[in-house]
């Protein structure tokens, strides 16, 4: 499950706040993942988490489940990885992007570290690599780019470039590649057209390299998504919202506004959640598009 | 039988502690993590579970896993009150240990049977020091 990340290439700056590499103390921007207690105090303060019909209470275990569902929804809605995950991408060879310093846009964002960028075969059988025994084996390593060449300046937006300025005259790739003279492959593949699944890029994705810590704004979005789910379950349970009692000329009317209040809160949370999701998406996405279409 | 571990907070003795669904540890500060073995298949309700008491010569190791294999540590767990309650165990957390979210997996050997047990409580790192400002 674990991987040796000692040689993985780190980003040049933090993912959050965007581009920072040092910060003055005073304002906490990163915090522990949302706990049930914190979730209730931030998003459901003052709201009775009890079914008005069965009187069943929402336990901390239940709230944990709601938070987990909220986090998963945010990952899907914003198309970002929150907790660290190592992904293996098979990206196509595109001659236009190749000539732009091997511009590789990885579909998942943000990138924390690059474990390796390589050209791998489709087959992993009988290649003699340890991969064969893994659950998700990689293809045989034909040529591995030295991590020194990988430009990490736009990694948090999912863009990697290969800029072999420093060691270009001496390096010939890394030793564990199948073909030791693999550097030559970079010279002639420029003549080729489009090749699917050509580059193999393995990256550590996620907002935080330290698991368990998230930007406060991400906790805010997770909390909102979870609170919408809690309130959506709660508000239809209020069966009696108004009562009328009349005896001859005497009448009494009672109206319970709680259901409407909860409904209004859900709508407000939905609008706020959408705004934050858009901001998170914008934080890790690109406005530039480059291809041969 | 489905075993799991529940973290214990403010443990001082076998009569004084709280079972918690979430516990955070400060990385860089040595501490002791206490936990209890429970059986998820046996519950009196309200999210509580009956404890599981292993044999007196039971052994347990806990792996602090990490995405980076260089940070993975294996620790031997011990029973702080082996005479009174063998469901309670603890591991020392060193200042050099890296704490990541839900990264603990225990292996319990009791009466010749080995169980792999996961934490039911969330164990996470409490951001401290310079880590609070950016990531």
CSV table of C-alpha atoms in Angstrom, one decimal:
chain,number,residue,atom,x,y,z
A,1,UNK,CA,0.0,0.0,0.0
A,2,UNK,CA,2.8,2.4,0.9
A,3,UNK,CA,5.3,3.6,-1.6
A,4,UNK,CA,8.8,4.9,-1.3
A,5,UNK,CA,8.4,8.6,-1.7
A,6,UNK,CA,11.9,9.6,-0.6
A,7,UNK,CA,12.9,10.5,-4.2
A,8,UNK,CA,9.5,11.9,-5.2
A,9,UNK,CA,9.7,15.5,-6.4
A,10,UNK,CA,8.0,18.1,-4.2
A,11,UNK,CA,6.2,21.2,-5.4
A,12,UNK,CA,7.9,24.5,-5.4
A,13,UNK,CA,5.3,26.1,-3.2
A,14,UNK,CA,2.3,25.1,-1.1
A,15,UNK,CA,-1.0,24.1,-2.6
A,16,UNK,CA,-2.9,26.2,-0.1
A,17,UNK,CA,-2.6,29.2,0.1
A,18,UNK,CA,-1.8,29.1,-3.6
A,19,UNK,CA,2.0,29.5,-4.2
A,20,UNK,CA,3.0,30.2,-0.6
A,21,UNK,CA,6.3,28.8,0.8
A,22,UNK,CA,6.3,30.6,4.1
A,23,UNK,CA,3.7,32.4,6.1
A,24,UNK,CA,3.6,34.7,9.1
A,25,UNK,CA,2.0,33.2,12.2
A,26,UNK,CA,-1.3,34.7,13.3
A,27,UNK,CA,-3.9,33.2,11.1
A,28,UNK,CA,-4.6,29.5,11.0
A,29,UNK,CA,-5.5,28.5,7.5
A,30,UNK,CA,-5.1,24.8,8.0
A,31,UNK,CA,-6.8,22.7,10.6
A,32,UNK,CA,-7.7,19.1,11.6
A,33,UNK,CA,-10.4,17.4,9.6
A,34,UNK,CA,-13.9,18.2,10.8
A,35,UNK,CA,-14.9,16.4,14.0
A,36,UNK,CA,-18.6,15.7,14.8
A,37,UNK,CA,-18.5,18.2,17.7
A,38,UNK,CA,-17.0,21.0,15.5
A,39,UNK,CA,-19.4,20.2,12.7
A,40,UNK,CA,-22.4,20.6,15.0
A,41,UNK,CA,-21.1,23.9,16.5
A,42,UNK,CA,-20.3,25.4,13.1
A,43,UNK,CA,-23.2,24.3,11.0
A,44,UNK,CA,-26.0,23.0,13.1
A,45,UNK,CA,-25.8,25.1,16.2
A,46,UNK,CA,-29.1,25.5,18.0
A,47,UNK,CA,-30.8,22.9,15.8
A,48,UNK,CA,-32.3,19.9,17.6
A,49,UNK,CA,-30.8,16.8,16.1
A,50,UNK,CA,-33.7,14.6,17.2
A,51,UNK,CA,-36.5,13.1,15.2
A,52,UNK,CA,-39.8,14.7,16.2
A,53,UNK,CA,-41.5,11.4,15.4
A,54,UNK,CA,-39.4,8.7,17.0
A,55,UNK,CA,-37.3,10.9,19.3
A,56,UNK,CA,-34.3,9.1,18.0
A,57,UNK,CA,-31.1,11.2,18.5
A,58,UNK,CA,-28.3,11.6,15.9
A,59,UNK,CA,-25.2,10.1,17.5
A,60,UNK,CA,-21.6,11.1,16.9
A,61,UNK,CA,-21.2,7.9,14.8
A,62,UNK,CA,-24.1,9.0,12.6
A,63,UNK,CA,-22.6,12.5,12.2
A,64,UNK,CA,-19.3,11.0,11.3
A,65,UNK,CA,-21.0,9.2,8.5
A,66,UNK,CA,-22.6,12.4,7.3
A,67,UNK,CA,-19.2,14.2,7.3
A,68,UNK,CA,-17.7,11.4,5.3
A,69,UNK,CA,-20.5,11.6,2.8
A,70,UNK,CA,-20.0,15.4,2.6
A,71,UNK,CA,-16.3,15.0,2.0
A,72,UNK,CA,-16.9,12.5,-0.8
A,73,UNK,CA,-19.5,14.8,-2.4
A,74,UNK,CA,-17.1,17.7,-2.3
A,75,UNK,CA,-14.4,15.6,-4.0
A,76,UNK,CA,-16.8,14.8,-6.8
A,77,UNK,CA,-18.4,18.3,-7.1
A,78,UNK,CA,-15.1,20.2,-7.1
A,79,UNK,CA,-13.1,17.5,-8.9
A,80,UNK,CA,-10.3,17.8,-6.4
A,81,UNK,CA,-8.5,15.3,-4.1
A,82,UNK,CA,-8.7,16.4,-0.5
A,83,UNK,CA,-6.8,13.6,1.2
A,84,UNK,CA,-3.5,12.4,-0.2
A,85,UNK,CA,-3.8,9.7,-2.8
A,86,UNK,CA,-1.3,8.3,-5.2
A,87,UNK,CA,-2.6,8.0,-8.7
A,88,UNK,CA,-1.1,6.5,-11.9
A,89,UNK,CA,-2.0,8.4,-15.0
A,90,UNK,CA,-1.5,7.1,-18.6
A,91,UNK,CA,-1.4,10.2,-20.7
A,92,UNK,CA,-1.3,10.3,-24.5
A,93,UNK,CA,1.6,11.5,-26.6
A,94,UNK,CA,0.5,14.7,-28.3
A,95,UNK,CA,3.2,16.2,-30.7
A,96,UNK,CA,2.0,19.7,-30.1
A,97,UNK,CA,2.2,19.4,-26.3
A,98,UNK,CA,5.5,17.5,-26.7
A,99,UNK,CA,7.1,20.5,-28.4
A,100,UNK,CA,5.8,22.8,-25.5
A,101,UNK,CA,8.3,21.3,-23.1
A,102,UNK,CA,6.3,18.1,-22.8
A,103,UNK,CA,3.2,19.8,-21.3
A,104,UNK,CA,1.4,17.1,-19.4
A,105,UNK,CA,-1.9,18.0,-17.9
A,106,UNK,CA,-2.9,15.4,-15.3
A,107,UNK,CA,-6.7,15.0,-14.9
A,108,UNK,CA,-6.6,15.1,-11.1
A,109,UNK,CA,-5.6,18.1,-9.2
A,110,UNK,CA,-3.8,19.4,-7.2
A,111,UNK,CA,-0.4,17.5,-7.4
A,112,UNK,CA,1.7,17.5,-4.3
A,113,UNK,CA,4.6,15.4,-5.5
A,114,UNK,CA,5.6,13.5,-8.5
A,115,UNK,CA,6.8,10.0,-7.8
A,116,UNK,CA,7.9,9.3,-11.4
A,117,UNK,CA,7.3,10.2,-15.0
A,118,UNK,CA,8.1,7.5,-17.5
A,119,UNK,CA,7.4,5.8,-20.8
A,120,UNK,CA,6.0,2.4,-20.0
A,121,UNK,CA,4.9,-0.5,-22.1
A,122,UNK,CA,1.3,-1.8,-22.0
A,123,UNK,CA,2.5,-5.1,-20.7
A,124,UNK,CA,3.7,-5.9,-17.2
A,125,UNK,CA,4.0,-9.7,-17.6
A,126,UNK,CA,7.4,-11.3,-17.7
A,127,UNK,CA,9.1,-7.9,-17.4
A,128,UNK,CA,10.9,-9.0,-14.3
A,129,UNK,CA,9.8,-6.0,-12.3
A,130,UNK,CA,8.4,-6.2,-8.8
A,131,UNK,CA,5.3,-4.7,-10.3
A,132,UNK,CA,4.0,-8.0,-11.4
A,133,UNK,CA,3.0,-8.9,-7.8
A,134,UNK,CA,1.2,-5.7,-7.1
A,135,UNK,CA,-2.5,-5.3,-7.1
A,136,UNK,CA,-2.3,-2.6,-9.8
A,137,UNK,CA,0.9,-3.3,-11.7
A,138,UNK,CA,2.6,-0.7,-13.9
A,139,UNK,CA,3.8,-1.4,-17.4
A,140,UNK,CA,7.5,-2.2,-17.9
A,141,UNK,CA,9.7,0.9,-17.6
A,142,UNK,CA,11.1,1.7,-21.0
A,143,UNK,CA,12.5,5.1,-20.1
A,144,UNK,CA,12.2,7.0,-16.9
A,145,UNK,CA,12.6,10.8,-16.9
A,146,UNK,CA,14.9,12.0,-14.2
A,147,UNK,CA,12.8,13.8,-11.6
A,148,UNK,CA,15.2,16.7,-11.8
A,149,UNK,CA,13.8,17.6,-15.2
A,150,UNK,CA,10.2,17.9,-14.0
A,151,UNK,CA,9.0,21.4,-13.6
A,152,UNK,CA,6.7,21.7,-10.6
A,153,UNK,CA,5.7,25.3,-10.9
A,154,UNK,CA,2.2,24.6,-12.0
A,155,UNK,CA,1.8,21.2,-10.3
A,156,UNK,CA,-0.9,22.4,-8.0
A,157,UNK,CA,-3.0,23.1,-11.1
A,158,UNK,CA,-2.2,19.6,-12.4
A,159,UNK,CA,0.3,20.7,-15.1
A,160,UNK,CA,3.7,19.2,-15.3
A,161,UNK,CA,6.5,20.2,-17.8
A,162,UNK,CA,9.8,18.5,-18.6
A,163,UNK,CA,12.5,21.2,-18.7
A,164,UNK,CA,15.8,19.5,-18.8
A,165,UNK,CA,17.9,22.7,-18.5
A,166,UNK,CA,20.3,21.8,-15.8
A,167,UNK,CA,21.4,18.2,-16.4
A,168,UNK,CA,20.5,17.9,-20.1
A,169,UNK,CA,24.1,17.4,-21.2
A,170,UNK,CA,25.0,14.7,-18.9
A,171,UNK,CA,21.9,12.7,-17.9
A,172,UNK,CA,20.7,9.8,-20.0
A,173,UNK,CA,17.7,8.9,-17.8
A,174,UNK,CA,17.7,6.7,-14.8
A,175,UNK,CA,19.4,3.4,-14.2
A,176,UNK,CA,16.3,1.2,-13.6
A,177,UNK,CA,14.9,1.8,-17.1
A,178,UNK,CA,14.8,-1.1,-19.5
A,179,UNK,CA,16.9,0.6,-22.2
A,180,UNK,CA,19.8,2.5,-20.8
A,181,UNK,CA,20.1,4.6,-23.9
A,182,UNK,CA,16.4,5.6,-23.6
A,183,UNK,CA,17.2,9.3,-23.9
A,184,UNK,CA,17.3,8.9,-27.6
A,185,UNK,CA,13.6,8.0,-27.6
A,186,UNK,CA,12.9,11.6,-26.7
A,187,UNK,CA,14.7,12.8,-29.8
A,188,UNK,CA,12.7,10.9,-32.4
A,189,UNK,CA,9.3,10.5,-30.9
A,190,UNK,CA,8.6,14.1,-32.0
A,191,UNK,CA,8.1,12.8,-35.5
A,192,UNK,CA,5.2,10.6,-34.4
A,193,UNK,CA,1.6,11.5,-34.4
A,194,UNK,CA,-0.8,11.1,-31.5
A,195,UNK,CA,-0.1,8.0,-29.3
A,196,UNK,CA,-2.5,7.0,-26.6
A,197,UNK,CA,-1.4,6.0,-23.1
A,198,UNK,CA,2.2,6.9,-23.8
A,199,UNK,CA,3.4,8.7,-20.7
A,200,UNK,CA,3.0,7.2,-17.3
A,201,UNK,CA,2.9,9.7,-14.5
A,202,UNK,CA,2.6,8.8,-10.9
A,203,UNK,CA,1.7,11.6,-8.5
A,204,UNK,CA,0.7,12.2,-5.0
A,205,UNK,CA,-2.5,14.3,-5.1
A,206,UNK,CA,-4.4,16.0,-2.4
A,207,UNK,CA,-4.7,19.4,-0.7
A,208,UNK,CA,-2.4,18.5,2.1
A,209,UNK,CA,0.7,16.4,2.1
A,210,UNK,CA,0.2,15.7,5.8
A,211,UNK,CA,-2.9,13.6,5.9
A,212,UNK,CA,-5.6,14.7,8.4
A,213,UNK,CA,-5.1,18.4,7.9
A,214,UNK,CA,-7.2,20.4,5.5
A,215,UNK,CA,-7.6,24.1,4.6
A,216,UNK,CA,-10.3,25.7,6.7
A,217,UNK,CA,-12.2,26.6,3.5
A,218,UNK,CA,-12.3,22.9,2.5
A,219,UNK,CA,-13.7,22.0,5.9
A,220,UNK,CA,-16.3,24.7,5.4
A,221,UNK,CA,-17.4,23.2,2.2
A,222,UNK,CA,-17.5,19.6,3.6
A,223,UNK,CA,-19.5,20.9,6.6
A,224,UNK,CA,-22.0,22.6,4.3
A,225,UNK,CA,-22.5,19.5,2.2
A,226,UNK,CA,-22.9,17.3,5.3
A,227,UNK,CA,-25.3,19.9,6.9
A,228,UNK,CA,-27.5,19.9,3.8
A,229,UNK,CA,-27.8,16.1,4.1
A,230,UNK,CA,-28.6,16.3,7.8
A,231,UNK,CA,-31.3,19.0,7.4
A,232,UNK,CA,-32.8,17.3,4.4
A,233,UNK,CA,-33.4,14.3,6.5
A,234,UNK,CA,-34.7,16.3,9.4
A,235,UNK,CA,-37.2,18.8,8.0
A,236,UNK,CA,-39.8,16.5,6.3
A,237,UNK,CA,-40.2,14.8,9.7
A,238,UNK,CA,-42.2,17.7,11.1
A,239,UNK,CA,-45.6,16.4,10.4
A,240,UNK,CA,-47.6,19.0,12.3
A,241,UNK,CA,-46.7,22.6,11.3
A,242,UNK,CA,-50.0,24.3,12.1
A,243,UNK,CA,-53.0,23.5,14.4
A,244,UNK,CA,-56.4,25.1,14.5
A,245,UNK,CA,-58.9,24.7,17.3
A,246,UNK,CA,-62.4,26.2,17.1
A,247,UNK,CA,-65.3,25.9,19.6
A,248,UNK,CA,-68.4,27.8,18.6
A,249,UNK,CA,-67.2,31.5,18.2
A,250,UNK,CA,-63.9,30.9,20.0
A,251,UNK,CA,-60.9,29.9,17.9
A,252,UNK,CA,-57.1,29.3,18.4
A,253,UNK,CA,-54.5,28.9,15.8
A,254,UNK,CA,-50.8,27.7,16.3
A,255,UNK,CA,-48.2,27.6,13.6
A,256,UNK,CA,-44.8,26.0,14.0
A,257,UNK,CA,-42.3,27.8,11.7
A,258,UNK,CA,-39.4,25.4,12.4
A,259,UNK,CA,-40.0,23.4,9.2
A,260,UNK,CA,-39.9,26.5,7.0
A,261,UNK,CA,-36.8,27.8,8.9
A,262,UNK,CA,-35.0,24.5,8.2
A,263,UNK,CA,-36.0,24.7,4.6
A,264,UNK,CA,-34.7,28.2,4.3
A,265,UNK,CA,-31.4,27.1,6.0
A,266,UNK,CA,-31.0,24.3,3.5
A,267,UNK,CA,-31.5,26.7,0.6
A,268,UNK,CA,-29.0,29.1,2.0
A,269,UNK,CA,-26.4,26.3,2.6
A,270,UNK,CA,-26.9,25.0,-0.9
A,271,UNK,CA,-26.2,28.5,-2.4
A,272,UNK,CA,-23.1,29.0,-0.2
A,273,UNK,CA,-21.8,25.5,-0.9
A,274,UNK,CA,-22.0,26.1,-4.6
A,275,UNK,CA,-20.0,29.3,-4.3
A,276,UNK,CA,-17.2,27.6,-2.3
A,277,UNK,CA,-17.1,24.7,-4.7
A,278,UNK,CA,-16.6,27.1,-7.6
A,279,UNK,CA,-13.8,28.9,-5.7
A,280,UNK,CA,-12.1,25.6,-4.9
A,281,UNK,CA,-12.4,24.5,-8.6
A,282,UNK,CA,-10.9,27.8,-9.7
A,283,UNK,CA,-8.0,27.5,-7.3
A,284,UNK,CA,-6.7,24.3,-8.9
A,285,UNK,CA,-7.9,24.7,-12.5
A,286,UNK,CA,-6.4,26.2,-15.6
A,287,UNK,CA,-7.7,29.0,-17.8
A,288,UNK,CA,-5.3,28.1,-20.6
A,289,UNK,CA,-6.1,25.3,-23.1
A,290,UNK,CA,-3.6,24.0,-25.6
A,291,UNK,CA,-4.0,21.1,-27.9
A,292,UNK,CA,-4.1,20.0,-31.6
A,293,UNK,CA,-7.9,20.0,-32.0
B,1,UNK,CA,-17.1,-11.5,15.7
B,2,UNK,CA,-15.8,-8.3,14.2
B,3,UNK,CA,-13.1,-6.6,16.2
B,4,UNK,CA,-12.3,-2.9,16.2
B,5,UNK,CA,-10.3,-0.4,18.3
B,6,UNK,CA,-11.9,2.6,20.0
B,7,UNK,CA,-9.6,5.4,21.1
B,8,UNK,CA,-9.6,6.4,24.8
B,9,UNK,CA,-9.1,10.0,25.9
B,10,UNK,CA,-7.9,11.2,29.3
B,11,UNK,CA,-6.9,7.8,30.4
B,12,UNK,CA,-5.5,7.8,34.0
B,13,UNK,CA,-6.6,4.3,35.2
B,14,UNK,CA,-9.0,1.6,34.3
B,15,UNK,CA,-11.9,3.5,36.0
B,16,UNK,CA,-11.2,6.8,34.5
B,17,UNK,CA,-11.2,7.4,30.7
B,18,UNK,CA,-13.5,8.4,27.9
B,19,UNK,CA,-14.2,6.4,24.7
B,20,UNK,CA,-14.1,8.8,21.8
B,21,UNK,CA,-14.9,8.7,18.1
B,22,UNK,CA,-12.1,11.0,17.3
B,23,UNK,CA,-8.7,11.7,18.8
B,24,UNK,CA,-6.0,14.0,17.5
B,25,UNK,CA,-2.3,13.7,18.4
B,26,UNK,CA,0.2,16.5,18.0
B,27,UNK,CA,3.1,15.4,15.8
B,28,UNK,CA,6.4,16.1,17.4
B,29,UNK,CA,5.1,15.7,20.9
B,30,UNK,CA,5.6,12.3,22.6
B,31,UNK,CA,2.5,10.8,24.1
B,32,UNK,CA,0.7,7.6,24.7
B,33,UNK,CA,-2.3,6.4,22.7
B,34,UNK,CA,-4.7,4.3,24.6
B,35,UNK,CA,-7.4,2.2,23.0
B,36,UNK,CA,-9.9,-0.6,23.7
B,37,UNK,CA,-10.7,-3.7,21.7
B,38,UNK,CA,-14.4,-3.9,21.0
B,39,UNK,CA,-16.6,-6.3,19.1
B,40,UNK,CA,-18.7,-4.5,16.5
B,41,UNK,CA,-21.1,-7.4,16.3
B,42,UNK,CA,-22.2,-6.9,19.9
B,43,UNK,CA,-23.8,-3.6,20.7
B,44,UNK,CA,-26.1,-2.5,23.4
B,45,UNK,CA,-27.1,0.3,21.1
B,46,UNK,CA,-26.4,4.1,20.8
B,47,UNK,CA,-23.1,3.4,19.0
B,48,UNK,CA,-21.5,1.6,21.9
B,49,UNK,CA,-20.0,-1.9,21.7
B,50,UNK,CA,-19.1,-4.6,24.2
B,51,UNK,CA,-15.4,-5.0,24.9
B,52,UNK,CA,-13.4,-7.9,23.8
B,53,UNK,CA,-11.0,-9.4,26.3
B,54,UNK,CA,-8.1,-11.4,24.8
B,55,UNK,CA,-6.1,-14.1,26.6
B,56,UNK,CA,-3.6,-13.1,29.2
B,57,UNK,CA,-0.7,-13.9,27.0
B,58,UNK,CA,-2.1,-12.1,24.0
B,59,UNK,CA,0.3,-9.9,21.9
B,60,UNK,CA,-0.4,-7.0,19.7
B,61,UNK,CA,1.5,-4.9,17.2
B,62,UNK,CA,0.3,-1.7,15.7
B,63,UNK,CA,1.5,-0.4,12.4
B,64,UNK,CA,1.5,3.4,11.8
B,65,UNK,CA,1.1,3.3,8.1
B,66,UNK,CA,1.9,6.2,5.8
B,67,UNK,CA,1.8,6.8,2.0
B,68,UNK,CA,5.5,7.1,2.3
B,69,UNK,CA,6.9,3.7,3.3
B,70,UNK,CA,9.9,5.4,4.9
B,71,UNK,CA,7.6,6.8,7.6
B,72,UNK,CA,5.9,3.5,8.4
B,73,UNK,CA,6.6,2.3,11.9
B,74,UNK,CA,5.7,-0.9,13.7
B,75,UNK,CA,5.1,-0.7,17.5
B,76,UNK,CA,4.5,-3.3,20.1
B,77,UNK,CA,1.3,-2.5,22.1
B,78,UNK,CA,1.1,-3.2,25.8
B,79,UNK,CA,-1.7,-3.7,28.4
B,80,UNK,CA,-1.5,-0.9,31.0
B,81,UNK,CA,-3.8,-2.8,33.3
B,82,UNK,CA,-3.3,-6.4,32.4
B,83,UNK,CA,-4.7,-7.7,35.7
B,84,UNK,CA,-7.9,-5.7,35.6
B,85,UNK,CA,-8.9,-5.2,32.0
B,86,UNK,CA,-7.1,-6.8,29.1
B,87,UNK,CA,-9.3,-5.1,26.5
B,88,UNK,CA,-7.4,-1.8,27.1
B,89,UNK,CA,-4.0,-1.4,25.3
B,90,UNK,CA,-1.6,1.4,24.6
B,91,UNK,CA,1.3,2.3,22.3
B,92,UNK,CA,3.9,5.0,22.9
B,93,UNK,CA,3.9,7.8,20.3
B,94,UNK,CA,7.4,9.2,19.8
B,95,UNK,CA,8.2,12.7,18.7
B,96,UNK,CA,9.6,11.3,15.5
B,97,UNK,CA,6.5,9.3,14.6
B,98,UNK,CA,4.4,10.7,11.8
B,99,UNK,CA,0.7,10.8,12.5
B,100,UNK,CA,-1.6,10.6,9.5
B,101,UNK,CA,-5.3,10.2,9.4
B,102,UNK,CA,-6.7,6.7,10.2
B,103,UNK,CA,-3.3,5.2,9.6
B,104,UNK,CA,-3.2,2.7,12.4
B,105,UNK,CA,-3.7,-1.1,11.8
B,106,UNK,CA,-3.3,-3.5,14.7
B,107,UNK,CA,-2.5,-7.2,14.7
B,108,UNK,CA,-3.7,-9.1,17.7
B,109,UNK,CA,-2.7,-12.7,18.5
B,110,UNK,CA,-4.8,-14.3,21.2
B,111,UNK,CA,-5.3,-18.0,21.9
B,112,UNK,CA,-3.4,-18.9,18.8
B,113,UNK,CA,-5.6,-16.8,16.5
B,114,UNK,CA,-4.4,-13.7,14.8
B,115,UNK,CA,-6.8,-10.8,14.0
B,116,UNK,CA,-6.2,-7.7,11.9
B,117,UNK,CA,-8.0,-4.9,13.6
B,118,UNK,CA,-8.7,-1.4,12.4
B,119,UNK,CA,-9.5,1.7,14.3
B,120,UNK,CA,-13.1,2.6,14.6
B,121,UNK,CA,-12.2,6.0,16.1
B,122,UNK,CA,-10.6,8.5,13.8
B,123,UNK,CA,-7.0,9.1,14.8
B,124,UNK,CA,-5.6,12.3,13.2
B,125,UNK,CA,-2.9,14.7,13.5
B,126,UNK,CA,-3.6,17.9,15.3
B,127,UNK,CA,-2.0,20.7,13.3
B,128,UNK,CA,0.6,22.4,15.4
B,129,UNK,CA,3.5,24.8,14.9
B,130,UNK,CA,4.2,26.2,11.5
B,131,UNK,CA,1.9,23.7,9.8
B,132,UNK,CA,-1.2,25.6,10.7
B,133,UNK,CA,-0.6,28.4,8.3
B,134,UNK,CA,-0.2,26.6,4.9
B,135,UNK,CA,0.1,23.2,3.5
